GROMACS .gro file of C-alpha atoms in nm:
model
  437
    1UNK     CA    1  15.862 -11.536  -6.150
    2UNK     CA    2  15.716 -11.459  -6.593
    3UNK     CA    3  15.476 -11.213  -6.697
    4UNK     CA    4  15.221 -11.444  -6.745
    5UNK     CA    5  15.247 -11.585  -6.420
    6UNK     CA    6  15.242 -11.231  -6.260
    7UNK     CA    7  14.905 -11.179  -6.433
    8UNK     CA    8  14.741 -11.552  -6.347
    9UNK     CA    9  14.876 -11.456  -5.992
   10UNK     CA   10  14.703 -11.074  -5.978
   11UNK     CA   11  14.410 -11.220  -6.188
   12UNK     CA   12  14.318 -11.550  -5.929
   13UNK     CA   13  14.337 -11.268  -5.636
   14UNK     CA   14  14.063 -10.985  -5.786
   15UNK     CA   15  13.829 -11.284  -5.805
   16UNK     CA   16  13.871 -11.426  -5.419
   17UNK     CA   17  13.867 -11.021  -5.325
   18UNK     CA   18  13.558 -10.986  -5.528
   19UNK     CA   19  13.362 -11.246  -5.459
   20UNK     CA   20  13.465 -11.190  -5.056
   21UNK     CA   21  13.412 -10.767  -5.110
   22UNK     CA   22  13.048 -10.841  -5.323
   23UNK     CA   23  12.891 -11.159  -5.206
   24UNK     CA   24  13.045 -11.252  -4.809
   25UNK     CA   25  13.096 -10.859  -4.680
   26UNK     CA   26  12.745 -10.727  -4.544
   27UNK     CA   27  12.606 -10.372  -4.735
   28UNK     CA   28  12.722 -10.081  -4.488
   29UNK     CA   29  12.660  -9.749  -4.550
   30UNK     CA   30  12.972  -9.573  -4.661
   31UNK     CA   31  12.960  -9.826  -4.914
   32UNK     CA   32  12.653  -9.733  -5.014
   33UNK     CA   33  12.773  -9.353  -4.996
   34UNK     CA   34  13.067  -9.405  -5.199
   35UNK     CA   35  12.859  -9.564  -5.448
   36UNK     CA   36  12.701  -9.294  -5.483
   37UNK     CA   37  12.897  -9.040  -5.499
   38UNK     CA   38  13.062  -9.212  -5.801
   39UNK     CA   39  12.768  -9.296  -5.933
   40UNK     CA   40  12.652  -8.888  -5.939
   41UNK     CA   41  12.970  -8.771  -6.088
   42UNK     CA   42  12.883  -9.082  -6.355
   43UNK     CA   43  12.538  -8.949  -6.402
   44UNK     CA   44  12.696  -8.595  -6.477
   45UNK     CA   45  12.645  -8.423  -6.162
   46UNK     CA   46  12.966  -8.196  -6.055
   47UNK     CA   47  13.093  -8.277  -5.685
   48UNK     CA   48  13.013  -8.009  -5.409
   49UNK     CA   49  12.810  -7.785  -5.638
   50UNK     CA   50  12.634  -8.024  -5.700
   51UNK     CA   51  12.539  -8.274  -5.416
   52UNK     CA   52  12.757  -8.271  -5.104
   53UNK     CA   53  13.079  -8.455  -4.936
   54UNK     CA   54  13.341  -8.401  -4.720
   55UNK     CA   55  13.624  -8.596  -4.873
   56UNK     CA   56  13.854  -8.471  -5.191
   57UNK     CA   57  13.690  -8.659  -5.474
   58UNK     CA   58  13.988  -8.854  -5.718
   59UNK     CA   59  13.930  -9.215  -5.579
   60UNK     CA   60  13.519  -9.130  -5.713
   61UNK     CA   61  13.563  -8.996  -6.031
   62UNK     CA   62  13.762  -9.331  -6.083
   63UNK     CA   63  13.470  -9.542  -5.932
   64UNK     CA   64  13.242  -9.340  -6.156
   65UNK     CA   65  13.425  -9.469  -6.541
   66UNK     CA   66  13.373  -9.845  -6.415
   67UNK     CA   67  13.022  -9.720  -6.353
   68UNK     CA   68  12.960  -9.612  -6.715
   69UNK     CA   69  13.134  -9.935  -6.848
   70UNK     CA   70  12.960 -10.160  -6.622
   71UNK     CA   71  12.652 -10.034  -6.543
   72UNK     CA   72  12.462  -9.890  -6.236
   73UNK     CA   73  12.512 -10.152  -5.987
   74UNK     CA   74  12.746 -10.170  -5.653
   75UNK     CA   75  12.859 -10.456  -5.844
   76UNK     CA   76  13.007 -10.223  -6.080
   77UNK     CA   77  13.196 -10.056  -5.809
   78UNK     CA   78  13.314 -10.372  -5.641
   79UNK     CA   79  13.491 -10.478  -5.972
   80UNK     CA   80  13.695 -10.114  -5.875
   81UNK     CA   81  13.786 -10.205  -5.536
   82UNK     CA   82  13.855 -10.528  -5.660
   83UNK     CA   83  14.212 -10.392  -5.815
   84UNK     CA   84  14.339 -10.136  -5.530
   85UNK     CA   85  14.279 -10.474  -5.298
   86UNK     CA   86  14.427 -10.712  -5.534
   87UNK     CA   87  14.693 -10.446  -5.535
   88UNK     CA   88  14.769 -10.420  -5.163
   89UNK     CA   89  14.791 -10.806  -5.146
   90UNK     CA   90  14.984 -10.840  -5.483
   91UNK     CA   91  15.254 -10.519  -5.326
   92UNK     CA   92  15.232 -10.755  -4.991
   93UNK     CA   93  15.309 -11.068  -5.135
   94UNK     CA   94  15.572 -10.949  -5.365
   95UNK     CA   95  15.761 -10.760  -5.099
   96UNK     CA   96  15.673 -11.014  -4.791
   97UNK     CA   97  15.714 -11.319  -4.990
   98UNK     CA   98  15.553 -11.628  -4.742
   99UNK     CA   99  15.536 -11.325  -4.399
  100UNK     CA  100  15.293 -11.111  -4.633
  101UNK     CA  101  15.000 -11.430  -4.565
  102UNK     CA  102  14.986 -11.290  -4.166
  103UNK     CA  103  14.934 -10.948  -4.283
  104UNK     CA  104  14.656 -11.010  -4.589
  105UNK     CA  105  14.329 -11.145  -4.327
  106UNK     CA  106  14.367 -10.773  -4.230
  107UNK     CA  107  14.317 -10.631  -4.572
  108UNK     CA  108  13.966 -10.911  -4.607
  109UNK     CA  109  13.837 -10.661  -4.292
  110UNK     CA  110  13.922 -10.391  -4.467
  111UNK     CA  111  13.800 -10.422  -4.742
  112UNK     CA  112  13.516 -10.198  -4.794
  113UNK     CA  113  13.471 -10.005  -5.088
  114UNK     CA  114  13.621  -9.648  -5.024
  115UNK     CA  115  13.892  -9.445  -5.034
  116UNK     CA  116  14.056  -9.580  -4.739
  117UNK     CA  117  14.168  -9.838  -4.888
  118UNK     CA  118  14.218  -9.679  -5.159
  119UNK     CA  119  14.509  -9.431  -4.962
  120UNK     CA  120  14.671  -9.771  -4.786
  121UNK     CA  121  14.763  -9.838  -5.244
  122UNK     CA  122  14.928  -9.526  -5.198
  123UNK     CA  123  15.130  -9.553  -4.928
  124UNK     CA  124  15.294  -9.877  -5.028
  125UNK     CA  125  15.331  -9.766  -5.359
  126UNK     CA  126  15.530  -9.437  -5.163
  127UNK     CA  127  15.687  -9.671  -4.934
  128UNK     CA  128  15.827  -9.890  -5.269
  129UNK     CA  129  15.989  -9.615  -5.441
  130UNK     CA  130  16.140  -9.486  -5.119
  131UNK     CA  131  16.444  -9.720  -5.146
  132UNK     CA  132  16.502  -9.700  -5.521
  133UNK     CA  133  16.684  -9.458  -5.739
  134UNK     CA  134  16.492  -9.284  -5.968
  135UNK     CA  135  16.567  -9.015  -6.275
  136UNK     CA  136  16.248  -8.798  -6.137
  137UNK     CA  137  16.163  -8.919  -5.772
  138UNK     CA  138  16.157  -8.585  -5.598
  139UNK     CA  139  15.842  -8.469  -5.850
  140UNK     CA  140  15.715  -8.847  -5.893
  141UNK     CA  141  15.708  -8.906  -5.488
  142UNK     CA  142  15.507  -8.503  -5.467
  143UNK     CA  143  15.316  -8.676  -5.684
  144UNK     CA  144  15.184  -8.964  -5.509
  145UNK     CA  145  15.214  -8.739  -5.208
  146UNK     CA  146  14.955  -8.504  -5.427
  147UNK     CA  147  14.727  -8.783  -5.503
  148UNK     CA  148  14.712  -8.905  -5.197
  149UNK     CA  149  14.549  -8.532  -5.159
  150UNK     CA  150  14.296  -8.560  -5.390
  151UNK     CA  151  14.189  -8.872  -5.215
  152UNK     CA  152  14.166  -8.801  -4.826
  153UNK     CA  153  14.272  -8.391  -4.780
  154UNK     CA  154  14.402  -8.415  -4.492
  155UNK     CA  155  14.656  -8.735  -4.562
  156UNK     CA  156  14.805  -8.572  -4.822
  157UNK     CA  157  14.897  -8.256  -4.632
  158UNK     CA  158  15.075  -8.476  -4.313
  159UNK     CA  159  15.210  -8.723  -4.565
  160UNK     CA  160  15.348  -8.364  -4.702
  161UNK     CA  161  15.606  -8.271  -4.412
  162UNK     CA  162  15.843  -8.625  -4.529
  163UNK     CA  163  15.784  -8.550  -4.838
  164UNK     CA  164  15.935  -8.238  -4.804
  165UNK     CA  165  16.157  -8.323  -4.522
  166UNK     CA  166  16.343  -8.618  -4.723
  167UNK     CA  167  16.327  -8.442  -5.094
  168UNK     CA  168  16.613  -8.322  -5.188
  169UNK     CA  169  16.495  -8.126  -5.471
  170UNK     CA  170  16.255  -7.923  -5.264
  171UNK     CA  171  16.118  -7.777  -5.537
  172UNK     CA  172  16.080  -8.026  -5.831
  173UNK     CA  173  15.816  -8.212  -5.498
  174UNK     CA  174  15.627  -7.915  -5.419
  175UNK     CA  175  15.568  -7.858  -5.853
  176UNK     CA  176  15.452  -8.293  -5.872
  177UNK     CA  177  15.247  -8.243  -5.517
  178UNK     CA  178  15.076  -7.938  -5.630
  179UNK     CA  179  15.025  -8.046  -6.067
  180UNK     CA  180  14.743  -8.271  -5.953
  181UNK     CA  181  14.573  -8.038  -5.699
  182UNK     CA  182  14.616  -7.774  -5.991
  183UNK     CA  183  14.407  -7.971  -6.193
  184UNK     CA  184  14.148  -8.012  -5.981
  185UNK     CA  185  14.115  -7.607  -5.904
  186UNK     CA  186  14.082  -7.563  -6.304
  187UNK     CA  187  13.797  -7.877  -6.337
  188UNK     CA  188  13.662  -7.652  -5.971
  189UNK     CA  189  13.675  -7.330  -6.164
  190UNK     CA  190  13.560  -7.398  -6.445
  191UNK     CA  191  13.241  -7.602  -6.312
  192UNK     CA  192  13.153  -7.323  -6.084
  193UNK     CA  193  13.203  -7.542  -5.802
  194UNK     CA  194  13.576  -7.445  -5.594
  195UNK     CA  195  13.355  -7.182  -5.321
  196UNK     CA  196  13.173  -7.505  -5.240
  197UNK     CA  197  13.460  -7.738  -5.263
  198UNK     CA  198  13.622  -7.550  -5.009
  199UNK     CA  199  13.311  -7.461  -4.774
  200UNK     CA  200  13.298  -7.881  -4.769
  201UNK     CA  201  13.636  -7.969  -4.813
  202UNK     CA  202  13.796  -7.773  -4.500
  203UNK     CA  203  13.607  -7.562  -4.316
  204UNK     CA  204  13.330  -7.868  -4.299
  205UNK     CA  205  13.644  -8.059  -4.135
  206UNK     CA  206  13.585  -7.804  -3.799
  207UNK     CA  207  13.174  -7.945  -3.758
  208UNK     CA  208  13.279  -8.353  -3.855
  209UNK     CA  209  13.575  -8.308  -3.611
  210UNK     CA  210  13.322  -8.140  -3.301
  211UNK     CA  211  13.034  -8.409  -3.397
  212UNK     CA  212  13.243  -8.760  -3.528
  213UNK     CA  213  13.437  -8.814  -3.197
  214UNK     CA  214  13.519  -9.189  -3.142
  215UNK     CA  215  13.751  -9.255  -2.924
  216UNK     CA  216  13.683  -9.638  -2.911
  217UNK     CA  217  14.075  -9.738  -3.031
  218UNK     CA  218  14.194  -9.411  -2.951
  219UNK     CA  219  14.448  -9.544  -2.618
  220UNK     CA  220  14.544  -9.846  -2.872
  221UNK     CA  221  14.649  -9.595  -3.147
  222UNK     CA  222  14.833  -9.326  -2.905
  223UNK     CA  223  15.059  -9.629  -2.782
  224UNK     CA  224  15.128  -9.763  -3.167
  225UNK     CA  225  15.241  -9.385  -3.211
  226UNK     CA  226  15.451  -9.386  -2.904
  227UNK     CA  227  15.598  -9.658  -3.045
  228UNK     CA  228  15.675  -9.508  -3.381
  229UNK     CA  229  15.789  -9.159  -3.258
  230UNK     CA  230  16.063  -9.359  -3.025
  231UNK     CA  231  16.195  -9.581  -3.330
  232UNK     CA  232  16.215  -9.336  -3.550
  233UNK     CA  233  16.396  -9.050  -3.299
  234UNK     CA  234  16.605  -9.417  -3.206
  235UNK     CA  235  16.678  -9.372  -3.632
  236UNK     CA  236  16.721  -9.044  -3.569
  237UNK     CA  237  16.449  -8.953  -3.848
  238UNK     CA  238  16.702  -9.173  -4.121
  239UNK     CA  239  16.417  -9.428  -4.103
  240UNK     CA  240  16.161  -9.313  -4.429
  241UNK     CA  241  15.908  -9.508  -4.448
  242UNK     CA  242  15.840  -9.527  -4.047
  243UNK     CA  243  15.791  -9.164  -4.083
  244UNK     CA  244  15.513  -9.144  -4.420
  245UNK     CA  245  15.404  -9.424  -4.159
  246UNK     CA  246  15.349  -9.205  -3.861
  247UNK     CA  247  15.213  -8.961  -4.103
  248UNK     CA  248  14.972  -9.164  -4.246
  249UNK     CA  249  14.821  -9.266  -3.872
  250UNK     CA  250  14.580  -8.964  -3.898
  251UNK     CA  251  14.375  -9.112  -4.038
  252UNK     CA  252  14.201  -9.299  -3.739
  253UNK     CA  253  14.132  -8.958  -3.663
  254UNK     CA  254  13.878  -8.821  -3.537
  255UNK     CA  255  13.704  -9.150  -3.608
  256UNK     CA  256  13.907  -9.447  -3.347
  257UNK     CA  257  13.684  -9.762  -3.459
  258UNK     CA  258  13.783 -10.072  -3.541
  259UNK     CA  259  13.801  -9.948  -3.975
  260UNK     CA  260  13.974  -9.678  -3.968
  261UNK     CA  261  14.209  -9.836  -3.673
  262UNK     CA  262  14.199 -10.110  -3.841
  263UNK     CA  263  14.309  -9.926  -4.183
  264UNK     CA  264  14.631  -9.760  -4.026
  265UNK     CA  265  14.741 -10.047  -3.827
  266UNK     CA  266  14.827 -10.228  -4.221
  267UNK     CA  267  15.091 -10.025  -4.317
  268UNK     CA  268  15.220 -10.030  -3.950
  269UNK     CA  269  15.246 -10.413  -3.981
  270UNK     CA  270  15.415 -10.381  -4.323
  271UNK     CA  271  15.679 -10.237  -4.214
  272UNK     CA  272  15.699 -10.491  -3.876
  273UNK     CA  273  15.677 -10.826  -4.060
  274UNK     CA  274  15.902 -10.592  -4.339
  275UNK     CA  275  16.189 -10.527  -4.085
  276UNK     CA  276  16.148 -10.824  -3.827
  277UNK     CA  277  16.304 -11.144  -3.961
  278UNK     CA  278  16.057 -11.485  -3.877
  279UNK     CA  279  16.157 -11.876  -3.873
  280UNK     CA  280  15.982 -11.953  -4.149
  281UNK     CA  281  15.812 -12.281  -3.986
  282UNK     CA  282  15.677 -12.039  -3.729
  283UNK     CA  283  15.519 -11.831  -4.043
  284UNK     CA  284  15.248 -12.060  -4.115
  285UNK     CA  285  15.122 -12.043  -3.701
  286UNK     CA  286  15.127 -11.670  -3.744
  287UNK     CA  287  14.898 -11.715  -4.075
  288UNK     CA  288  14.682 -11.942  -3.799
  289UNK     CA  289  14.639 -11.662  -3.548
  290UNK     CA  290  14.592 -11.444  -3.794
  291UNK     CA  291  14.324 -11.627  -4.008
  292UNK     CA  292  14.156 -11.753  -3.701
  293UNK     CA  293  14.096 -11.354  -3.607
  294UNK     CA  294  13.992 -11.284  -3.915
  295UNK     CA  295  13.738 -11.516  -3.869
  296UNK     CA  296  13.613 -11.495  -3.564
  297UNK     CA  297  13.596 -11.109  -3.611
  298UNK     CA  298  13.397 -11.142  -4.007
  299UNK     CA  299  13.115 -11.334  -3.797
  300UNK     CA  300  13.110 -11.105  -3.590
  301UNK     CA  301  13.064 -10.798  -3.808
  302UNK     CA  302  12.911 -10.945  -4.144
  303UNK     CA  303  12.654 -11.160  -3.927
  304UNK     CA  304  12.672 -11.474  -4.219
  305UNK     CA  305  12.329 -11.639  -4.096
  306UNK     CA  306  12.128 -11.297  -4.230
  307UNK     CA  307  12.322 -11.340  -4.529
  308UNK     CA  308  12.055 -11.187  -4.784
  309UNK     CA  309  12.078 -11.155  -5.161
  310UNK     CA  310  11.902 -10.903  -5.361
  311UNK     CA  311  11.717 -11.066  -5.628
  312UNK     CA  312  11.573 -10.757  -5.816
  313UNK     CA  313  11.771 -10.755  -6.115
  314UNK     CA  314  11.701 -10.379  -6.177
  315UNK     CA  315  11.813 -10.231  -5.849
  316UNK     CA  316  12.197 -10.045  -5.800
  317UNK     CA  317  12.216 -10.367  -5.537
  318UNK     CA  318  12.140 -10.634  -5.761
  319UNK     CA  319  12.320 -10.999  -5.660
  320UNK     CA  320  12.513 -10.771  -5.343
  321UNK     CA  321  12.413 -10.923  -4.936
  322UNK     CA  322  12.212 -10.681  -4.779
  323UNK     CA  323  12.098 -10.641  -4.424
  324UNK     CA  324  11.636 -10.714  -4.322
  325UNK     CA  325  11.558 -10.484  -4.084
  326UNK     CA  326  11.477 -10.216  -4.349
  327UNK     CA  327  11.211 -10.334  -4.635
  328UNK     CA  328  11.363 -10.182  -4.928
  329UNK     CA  329  11.079 -10.287  -5.093
  330UNK     CA  330  10.828 -10.114  -4.991
  331UNK     CA  331  11.010  -9.778  -4.902
  332UNK     CA  332  11.112  -9.778  -5.287
  333UNK     CA  333  10.722  -9.815  -5.398
  334UNK     CA  334  10.580  -9.591  -5.154
  335UNK     CA  335  10.862  -9.325  -5.285
  336UNK     CA  336  10.772  -9.426  -5.656
  337UNK     CA  337  10.392  -9.360  -5.609
  338UNK     CA  338  10.390  -9.036  -5.451
  339UNK     CA  339  10.748  -8.853  -5.650
  340UNK     CA  340  10.473  -8.714  -5.873
  341UNK     CA  341  10.242  -8.576  -5.579
  342UNK     CA  342  10.493  -8.349  -5.423
  343UNK     CA  343  10.754  -8.101  -5.543
  344UNK     CA  344  11.023  -8.292  -5.337
  345UNK     CA  345  11.080  -8.568  -5.102
  346UNK     CA  346  11.368  -8.555  -4.862
  347UNK     CA  347  11.483  -8.875  -4.752
  348UNK     CA  348  11.681  -8.736  -4.415
  349UNK     CA  349  11.849  -9.034  -4.266
  350UNK     CA  350  12.133  -9.334  -4.323
  351UNK     CA  351  11.916  -9.524  -4.558
  352UNK     CA  352  11.902  -9.236  -4.755
  353UNK     CA  353  12.071  -9.283  -5.104
  354UNK     CA  354  12.035  -9.663  -5.014
  355UNK     CA  355  11.646  -9.610  -5.073
  356UNK     CA  356  11.673  -9.353  -5.287
  357UNK     CA  357  11.893  -9.548  -5.573
  358UNK     CA  358  11.694  -9.790  -5.486
  359UNK     CA  359  11.407  -9.578  -5.597
  360UNK     CA  360  11.548  -9.434  -5.869
  361UNK     CA  361  11.461  -9.098  -5.719
  362UNK     CA  362  11.753  -8.785  -5.840
  363UNK     CA  363  12.008  -8.747  -5.514
  364UNK     CA  364  12.092  -8.400  -5.401
  365UNK     CA  365  12.317  -8.263  -5.129
  366UNK     CA  366  11.986  -8.264  -4.843
  367UNK     CA  367  12.075  -8.612  -4.872
  368UNK     CA  368  12.363  -8.670  -4.721
  369UNK     CA  369  12.303  -8.519  -4.367
  370UNK     CA  370  12.582  -8.615  -4.187
  371UNK     CA  371  12.733  -8.388  -3.943
  372UNK     CA  372  13.062  -8.260  -4.113
  373UNK     CA  373  12.916  -8.337  -4.407
  374UNK     CA  374  12.704  -8.041  -4.492
  375UNK     CA  375  13.024  -7.745  -4.517
  376UNK     CA  376  13.044  -7.498  -4.226
  377UNK     CA  377  12.756  -7.485  -4.027
  378UNK     CA  378  12.563  -7.669  -4.280
  379UNK     CA  379  12.230  -7.748  -4.022
  380UNK     CA  380  12.164  -7.417  -4.025
  381UNK     CA  381  12.187  -7.360  -4.418
  382UNK     CA  382  12.022  -7.667  -4.522
  383UNK     CA  383  11.753  -7.568  -4.231
  384UNK     CA  384  11.676  -7.223  -4.417
  385UNK     CA  385  11.671  -7.345  -4.777
  386UNK     CA  386  11.454  -7.615  -4.667
  387UNK     CA  387  11.169  -7.344  -4.487
  388UNK     CA  388  11.258  -7.155  -4.847
  389UNK     CA  389  11.174  -7.374  -5.133
  390UNK     CA  390  10.843  -7.581  -4.846
  391UNK     CA  391  10.720  -7.227  -4.828
  392UNK     CA  392  10.578  -7.208  -5.192
  393UNK     CA  393  10.584  -7.576  -5.322
  394UNK     CA  394  10.460  -7.957  -5.172
  395UNK     CA  395  10.732  -8.118  -4.954
  396UNK     CA  396  10.719  -8.485  -4.821
  397UNK     CA  397  10.943  -8.501  -4.549
  398UNK     CA  398  11.120  -8.930  -4.473
  399UNK     CA  399  11.281  -9.015  -4.138
  400UNK     CA  400  11.363  -9.265  -3.997
  401UNK     CA  401  11.215  -9.398  -3.680
  402UNK     CA  402  11.562  -9.566  -3.491
  403UNK     CA  403  11.789  -9.326  -3.652
  404UNK     CA  404  11.896  -9.230  -3.324
  405UNK     CA  405  11.974  -9.535  -3.087
  406UNK     CA  406  12.242  -9.602  -3.208
  407UNK     CA  407  12.481  -9.371  -3.011
  408UNK     CA  408  12.756  -9.347  -3.321
  409UNK     CA  409  12.527  -9.231  -3.564
  410UNK     CA  410  12.646  -8.918  -3.780
  411UNK     CA  411  12.315  -8.764  -3.909
  412UNK     CA  412  12.192  -8.435  -3.852
  413UNK     CA  413  11.999  -8.413  -3.510
  414UNK     CA  414  11.910  -8.056  -3.556
  415UNK     CA  415  11.773  -8.113  -3.904
  416UNK     CA  416  11.507  -8.398  -3.764
  417UNK     CA  417  11.407  -8.280  -3.509
  418UNK     CA  418  11.304  -7.924  -3.697
  419UNK     CA  419  11.104  -8.111  -3.924
  420UNK     CA  420  10.910  -8.307  -3.604
  421UNK     CA  421  10.856  -7.978  -3.480
  422UNK     CA  422  10.705  -7.796  -3.829
  423UNK     CA  423  10.578  -8.031  -4.025
  424UNK     CA  424  10.313  -8.265  -4.000
  425UNK     CA  425  10.320  -8.618  -3.934
  426UNK     CA  426  10.153  -8.792  -4.209
  427UNK     CA  427  10.178  -9.204  -4.159
  428UNK     CA  428  10.412  -9.435  -4.091
  429UNK     CA  429  10.550  -9.695  -4.346
  430UNK     CA  430  10.722 -10.012  -4.215
  431UNK     CA  431  11.072  -9.857  -4.008
  432UNK     CA  432  10.963  -9.508  -4.145
  433UNK     CA  433  10.799  -9.197  -4.015
  434UNK     CA  434  10.612  -8.956  -4.292
  435UNK     CA  435  10.559  -8.623  -4.239
  436UNK     CA  436  10.414  -8.312  -4.473
  437UNK     CA  437  10.360  -7.970  -4.489
   0.00000   0.00000   0.00000
């Protein structure tokens, strides 16, 4: 294929990815949080020091460039994410040819902007380079695994195992792996955020695992891992790609939900299609089955009958398909009316970023009170800080009434209960309770 045709194909894939992910999929919490982290960095805030998050920050730094260029909108975020999706699909079609169409619907089911789908792209690049003869291959592979670490730390740690196992020059692989990590550490030291980084990204993992475990797809994931281990042992660990894919399955831990399972399943299906011969006349039938599954699942998850494009051009949500269960304008206006009356407005809910970004109220670490995202014993530390601050300052607290009706919510109950017990209920606004000191 000529270069001009490759660019045309990539551009077409990119446009399709953007249209589906931005206009047809429904906005969800992780998307808002990931955008919020990227927006914070684009606004000059330092991760871990100025706001809390569990993940290593590479994805958010890359996304922040698009926000700086195209503006503080979710569509800027999706412009970046569509490059990732298009890159994944382009690699799949290049490597699998027509068989790749069977896998593409699963990519769209996992198209939400975030570090997980970015990690799929990195893994596919690693799998593509495994069989290639490169002059500095060990060093390059080390850099890619280091980049994986900067995207999601426990993925990088796990992929380091096959990296070293298959490396011909282990020193070069280690130097490649450490190089991008060293740049991050220098950045954190320079910005006085190193301790907070270890607290949020490593010590906080203990709280995250204890509080956010979901076992819905665990039996299927265990079966897949057992099959991979069997094939890997049978090959006497000569199948390098399979070892990387096995280590990548840590992406499903500890949240064995449909999304994380799908992220882990994509490279498994990629490997299967790459190594199994399928008669050309059967490919279309498998594609129809895959497409049917995609359509059914999409209607279940996205609920297209409730499509609601946000029309406020001054909002970061402009043009995005948003849910109707929160009266966004009412609570945003309420925050703006009261922002001068109170020294600080705390929003303890999964909707905090969603609403405060719309109200253009400054974000801080207290807007992310998800279990495991506040560092080690984060709830205790946060309550103490809030208590000390509100002792001498006027504070307002906004709580979502139905926060804990969903059993898999990540919002910390201890902090919410502390507000209910220690502060005064002032009024109700839409689906929110307002507490003050």
